[in-house]
Amino acid sequence: MSNARRIWLTGASSGIGAALAEQLLASGARLVLSARRAEPLHALAARYPQQVLVLPGDLGDAEQVRAIGEQIAQQWGALDGAILNAGTCEYIEAAHFEAAMVERVLRANLLSASYCIEAALPLLRVGHQPHLVAVASSVTYLPLPRAEAYGASKAGLRYLLQALRIDLAAEGIDVTLVSPGFVDTPLTARNDFAMPMRWSAAKAAAHITKRLDKRPYEIAFPGPFIAILKLLASLPVGLQLALGKRMARTENSKDA
Ligand SMILES: NC(=O)c1ccc[n+]([C@@H]2O[C@H](COP(=O)([O-])OP(=O)(O)OC[C@H]3O[C@@H](n4cnc5c(N)ncnc54)[C@H](OP(=O)(O)O)[C@@H]3O)[C@@H](O)[C@H]2O)c1
């Protein structure tokens, strides 16, 4: 167990993060688990007492993330990996555009990740074969209706990680982006639209963990869904707009 990889996994209280936690713990990894709800994290710690450090908090709050980083430094002294998975989604109604919602989503998805990166980097620098991973989204391939805030946050995360990959290369810190399509989780259970090619959280987590060791630049899935998004993104903008309009909701179509 002493050679087990030490990984900080955020958003481990439900969905993809909880499934990742299960699979990484079963493989012997040691995990720092963070999310706002502590109970699901303590439940994992009770099952894997030697492997889990529970450090809950609101990752959209820079001070709380700093405190978590200090706790990791005190208790473990280093990290070999960080998997920044915590995030949320809210859909915009263009008729009632709300900048505060954009701010909320950017805080939950992009700012939280940058606070975590600030806390994790000094620990990764003294870790073994360090690996920084962030869960973005396949939404970054193609602008989709109502996804303005979510897409902006994940596109920002994509750029942040891709640029960091270049800047951290000389230090030997590998960077991987994860770009899921639709995955069955409490987050997507709220969606009232069709979610093609949806995977279970366990299947998504297995797909991710199987590939993490090879440290690819990106883990995007399901393959056919990603291929369709990339194909649509390669169309002329006018054609993309025409197709997008068929998916968009208007005041009239909302109740239909
Ligand atoms: N499901 C999909 O189809 C899909 C597709 C593409 C990308 N993703 C991305 O995958 C990641 C996981 O999503 P999911 O579908 O598994 O959703 P989920 O079941 O709602 O899980 C989200 C996790 O993030 C945590 N979290 C959210 N805001 C937080 C905050 N401010 N501070 C600390 N923790 C926070 C939640 O914990 P607490 O509520 O306990 O804080 C929870 O553990 C997200 O980044 C999401 O954008 C999901």
Tab-separated table of C-alpha atoms in Angstrom, residues 98-215:
chain	number	residue	atom	x	y	z
A	98	GLU	CA	-28.910	35.884	-16.368
A	99	ALA	CA	-25.239	36.845	-15.982
A	100	ALA	CA	-25.325	35.634	-12.369
A	101	MET	CA	-25.922	32.126	-13.671
A	102	VAL	CA	-22.887	32.357	-15.956
A	103	GLU	CA	-20.903	33.472	-12.911
A	104	ARG	CA	-22.191	30.515	-10.818
A	105	VAL	CA	-21.333	27.966	-13.474
A	106	LEU	CA	-17.905	29.477	-14.175
A	107	ARG	CA	-17.198	29.419	-10.437
A	108	ALA	CA	-18.254	25.772	-10.071
A	109	ASN	CA	-16.494	24.493	-13.204
A	110	LEU	CA	-13.599	26.790	-14.077
A	111	LEU	CA	-12.614	28.873	-11.045
A	112	SER	CA	-12.910	25.861	-8.730
A	113	ALA	CA	-10.537	23.947	-11.010
A	114	SER	CA	-8.029	26.794	-10.988
A	115	TYR	CA	-8.155	27.028	-7.175
A	116	CYS	CA	-7.534	23.274	-7.050
A	117	ILE	CA	-4.670	23.542	-9.536
A	118	GLU	CA	-3.048	26.265	-7.400
A	119	ALA	CA	-3.315	24.014	-4.354
A	120	ALA	CA	-2.281	20.825	-6.159
A	121	LEU	CA	0.738	21.963	-8.180
A	122	PRO	CA	3.232	22.336	-5.299
A	123	LEU	CA	2.188	18.867	-4.095
A	124	LEU	CA	2.403	17.329	-7.573
A	125	ARG	CA	5.889	18.806	-8.010
A	126	VAL	CA	7.131	16.658	-5.127
A	127	GLY	CA	5.045	13.641	-6.137
A	128	HIS	CA	5.918	10.558	-8.164
A	129	GLN	CA	5.241	10.750	-11.941
A	130	PRO	CA	2.709	13.541	-11.431
A	131	HIS	CA	-0.483	13.625	-13.462
A	132	LEU	CA	-3.065	16.416	-13.619
A	133	VAL	CA	-6.490	15.418	-14.960
A	134	ALA	CA	-9.612	17.536	-15.451
A	135	VAL	CA	-13.100	16.484	-16.475
A	136	ALA	CA	-14.306	18.936	-19.112
A	137	SER	CA	-17.061	17.918	-21.544
A	138	SER	CA	-17.788	16.983	-25.144
A	139	VAL	CA	-19.829	20.202	-25.251
A	140	THR	CA	-16.523	21.945	-26.059
A	141	TYR	CA	-16.546	20.448	-29.570
A	142	LEU	CA	-19.703	22.217	-30.722
A	143	PRO	CA	-21.768	25.209	-29.508
A	144	LEU	CA	-25.135	23.850	-28.399
A	145	PRO	CA	-28.336	25.749	-27.584
A	146	ARG	CA	-28.845	26.694	-23.907
A	147	ALA	CA	-25.293	25.567	-23.076
A	148	GLU	CA	-23.769	29.062	-23.181
A	149	ALA	CA	-22.680	29.084	-19.517
A	150	TYR	CA	-21.793	25.403	-19.247
A	151	GLY	CA	-19.982	25.370	-22.602
A	152	ALA	CA	-18.054	28.549	-21.787
A	153	SER	CA	-16.912	27.102	-18.461
A	154	LYS	CA	-15.789	23.825	-20.029
A	155	ALA	CA	-14.180	25.483	-23.063
A	156	GLY	CA	-12.273	27.674	-20.589
A	157	LEU	CA	-11.236	24.575	-18.679
A	158	ARG	CA	-10.083	22.937	-21.915
A	159	TYR	CA	-7.902	25.936	-22.801
A	160	LEU	CA	-6.545	26.215	-19.260
A	161	LEU	CA	-5.462	22.577	-19.242
A	162	GLN	CA	-4.111	22.557	-22.795
A	163	ALA	CA	-1.986	25.641	-22.138
A	164	LEU	CA	-0.839	24.266	-18.778
A	165	ARG	CA	0.193	21.053	-20.510
A	166	ILE	CA	2.753	23.069	-22.473
A	167	ASP	CA	3.972	25.037	-19.463
A	168	LEU	CA	4.229	22.009	-17.169
A	169	ALA	CA	5.886	19.693	-19.694
A	170	ALA	CA	9.395	20.719	-18.674
A	171	GLU	CA	8.589	19.763	-15.082
A	172	GLY	CA	7.376	16.319	-16.128
A	173	ILE	CA	3.762	16.919	-15.065
A	174	ASP	CA	1.430	15.203	-17.544
A	175	VAL	CA	-1.976	16.722	-18.286
A	176	THR	CA	-5.080	14.820	-19.447
A	177	LEU	CA	-8.492	16.205	-20.387
A	178	VAL	CA	-11.568	14.023	-20.011
A	179	SER	CA	-14.451	14.844	-22.374
A	180	PRO	CA	-17.525	12.773	-21.610
A	181	GLY	CA	-20.672	12.661	-23.694
A	182	PHE	CA	-23.885	11.983	-21.764
A	183	VAL	CA	-23.442	9.964	-18.574
A	184	ASP	CA	-26.272	8.860	-16.274
A	185	THR	CA	-25.741	10.810	-13.039
A	186	PRO	CA	-27.827	12.967	-10.684
A	187	LEU	CA	-26.706	15.933	-12.812
A	188	THR	CA	-28.169	14.615	-16.059
A	189	ALA	CA	-31.235	13.131	-14.326
A	190	ARG	CA	-32.483	16.741	-14.282
A	191	ASN	CA	-32.361	16.991	-18.094
A	192	ASP	CA	-35.726	16.935	-19.869
A	193	PHE	CA	-34.336	16.248	-23.353
A	194	ALA	CA	-33.054	13.185	-25.203
A	195	MET	CA	-29.493	12.207	-24.302
A	196	PRO	CA	-28.208	9.990	-27.124
A	197	MET	CA	-25.620	7.261	-26.504
A	198	ARG	CA	-25.760	7.787	-22.742
A	199	TRP	CA	-23.425	5.676	-20.595
A	200	SER	CA	-23.731	4.603	-16.969
A	201	ALA	CA	-21.382	6.303	-14.495
A	202	ALA	CA	-19.696	2.946	-13.810
A	203	LYS	CA	-19.011	2.421	-17.531
A	204	ALA	CA	-17.649	5.960	-17.879
A	205	ALA	CA	-15.414	5.524	-14.831
A	206	ALA	CA	-14.102	2.176	-16.106
A	207	HIS	CA	-13.337	3.755	-19.487
A	208	ILE	CA	-11.454	6.606	-17.819
A	209	THR	CA	-9.479	4.548	-15.287
A	210	LYS	CA	-8.439	2.026	-17.945
A	211	ARG	CA	-6.849	4.814	-19.981
A	212	LEU	CA	-5.388	7.034	-17.246
A	213	ASP	CA	-2.185	4.999	-16.850
A	214	LYS	CA	-1.206	5.742	-20.463
A	215	ARG	CA	-1.659	9.489	-19.810
